[in-house]
Amino acid sequence: MSQNQTYNVAIVGATGAVGQQLLNTIESRNFPIKNLSLLSSKRSAGKAINFKGKEHTVEEATPESFEGVDVAFFSAGGSVSKALAPEAVKRGTVVIDNTSAFRMDKDVPLVVPEVNEAALHQHNGIIANPNCSTIQMVVALEPIRQKFGLTKVIVSTYQAVSGAGAQAVQEMYDETKAILEGRSFTPEILPVSSDEKHYQIAFNAIPQIDKFEENGYTFEEMKMINETKKIMGMPELEVAATCVRLPVEIGHSESVYIEIEESNRQAQELKQSLEGAAGVVVQDNPSEQLYPMPALAVGKNDVFVGRIRKDLDRDNGFHLWVVSDNLLKGAAWNSVQIAESLIKLELI
Amino acid sequence: MSQNQTYNVAIVGATGAVGQQLLNTIESRNFPIKNLSLLSSKRSAGKAINFKGKEHTVEEATPESFEGVDVAFFSAGGSVSKALAPEAVKRGTVVIDNTSAFRMDKDVPLVVPEVNEAALHQHNGIIANPNCSTIQMVVALEPIRQKFGLTKVIVSTYQAVSGAGAQAVQEMYDETKAILEGRSFTPEILPVSSDEKHYQIAFNAIPQIDKFEENGYTFEEMKMINETKKIMGMPELEVAATCVRLPVEIGHSESVYIEIEESNRQAQELKQSLEGAAGVVVQDNPSEQLYPMPALAVGKNDVFVGRIRKDLDRDNGFHLWVVSDNLLKGAAWNSVQIAESLIKLELI
């Protein structure tokens, strides 16, 4: 299909936080839309959403919703994706799925265009959008891997509450207000709405994102570990993660330690490999107190990298501080990028 | 001197946040005081402070203030310690200094009693209390080092605003309130009051604590690196640190990756070495969502350790999450512990 063509697009989960960001991104990118279907659960169906000055009524997502749809963005939870993505594919739709439902499937490409756009050629109808905290990290690691090789990654995250959904954000603000006013507040959402215990996030840090696996790691930590290896095509890469939720609305930060293959490299060389790399903005000048922070990354598509330092003990060790808007590069923007890549590669 | 003896005690910086915690701790420990002198800068002199039901007037600290003082706790900034600690020592006072003024001096023991109490025997009048983020980490590392050896430490911190002083705490709350009410707010204190630029801490994370050194690390990061080696008596220990300020009032958290000397050890064995270790409370049960958090550590003297996991790639790699009240074990409580050790060892 040519680049002047337009496409029938569906958004599943149009009323959610990522759905909203998808609409904003599609509009700001002037994505070539013929028809737009906004889909949701039965509960949210009937709502009106404005897109490019036109009211769209949100409809309940059913298998039949995908008849004639060229590309569908799924962002309504793993169970919806599992039920409806195969139905969409059956009807000829290419699905870009923002949930974890298919990410580790052998037959599903897990794509961050700056890193492994070519994997899109292997798609069988479904393309998975990686976990938000993984995406921003691999964007920062790929230029380094290309120039110097990469053998080990240890990441500690500083993740925003919006990654847990709109209700979690509301809880953070309500709770913060209650604490400032000296009122008591009983959290019911964070750290994980479906888990048993809930903890204060305001003026606190919670070392749990998603539920725990049997091995003592959380699912979020295992996602970062497994998805990084898959996206970078390096099953042998050593990856470890500790994931922590902070009282920040938007913007994930990551303290990343890496070991590269090459010896005798300096921080300045890694910095140069990142400057001008696709999707990366280097913010790194200690003498001017320039470094990335979540409050400055909100609303931007880029991955910001700073605090680039050589380890003082290991010649091949380096430290980075990586920040990005978890709702944009971590979700909506990466999904739209995948769709743009599919068009560019003539895969839809 | 015997354990039934009482001592003339001075607190320099009595009106500050740590000074207040020192008074609370001395009172709750029933420290054997004969006379108590509360000292401060000229600016704060004249204030009245209640201790054990008796009003004490704060006096300006001068060299003569230390005549007849047995032990003095200094917590009024590095320049005050540099000027007055030697004057106190000249007059026979043993100084426990909570600033960074003398920490790396060869002749000054840097002491965390759970780790290197014996170093007190080498004191020459001044004993340095380590940096808050260092203290809690070494308390968690020492039991592991004793049983399994220790070769490498990589820490990413999640530090509370109270570490930057009472004004910084006020700024965080004022700024949070302003943001909730949609008002603009211009920060003037954080991340470092004496540095040029100031940034929002509310709903943000700032990867700068203290000023930057020439090598791209902050002074806080270099303190953690150098002090850890000195306290543990291991100049060869590999230590790396990334220090980050969070919108949390009290309680530092640390994501710590370590490599031990021994092979074929399991997380359960490290956990056992920490259970019952001096100053440590293990909070580690993923199935019950039990892990340390700053909001639960406030007001407690212990160092809380959880999320103890074996690295999935390196047999000798492990991950820990370490939380403590930075004003207590990180400052006041460790200082009072040092004084108690001095009495126990008959060194004052």
Coordinates of C-alpha atoms in Angstrom, one line a residue, chain B residues 13 51 53 56 67 119 174 189 191 206 236 252-253 287 295 311 317 323 325-326 332 348:
Chain B
G13 CA 23.0 22.8 66.4
F51 CA 14.2 18.8 77.9
G53 CA 10.4 19.0 81.7
H56 CA 17.1 25.2 78.6
E67 CA 35.0 23.9 79.2
A119 CA 37.4 1.7 65.5
D174 CA 4.2 24.5 50.2
I189 CA 15.8 25.5 48.2
P191 CA 17.8 20.2 45.2
I206 CA 15.6 14.9 41.2
E236 CA 39.1 -2.8 47.6
H252 CA 15.6 7.0 52.8
S253 CA 15.1 3.9 50.6
S287 CA 3.1 -13.4 49.2
A295 CA 6.2 5.7 55.5
D311 CA 20.2 -12.3 40.7
G317 CA 24.6 -11.5 42.7
V323 CA 14.8 1.6 54.2
D325 CA 14.6 6.9 59.1
N326 CA 17.3 9.2 57.9
A332 CA 20.6 11.2 65.8
I348 CA 35.0 8.7 77.9

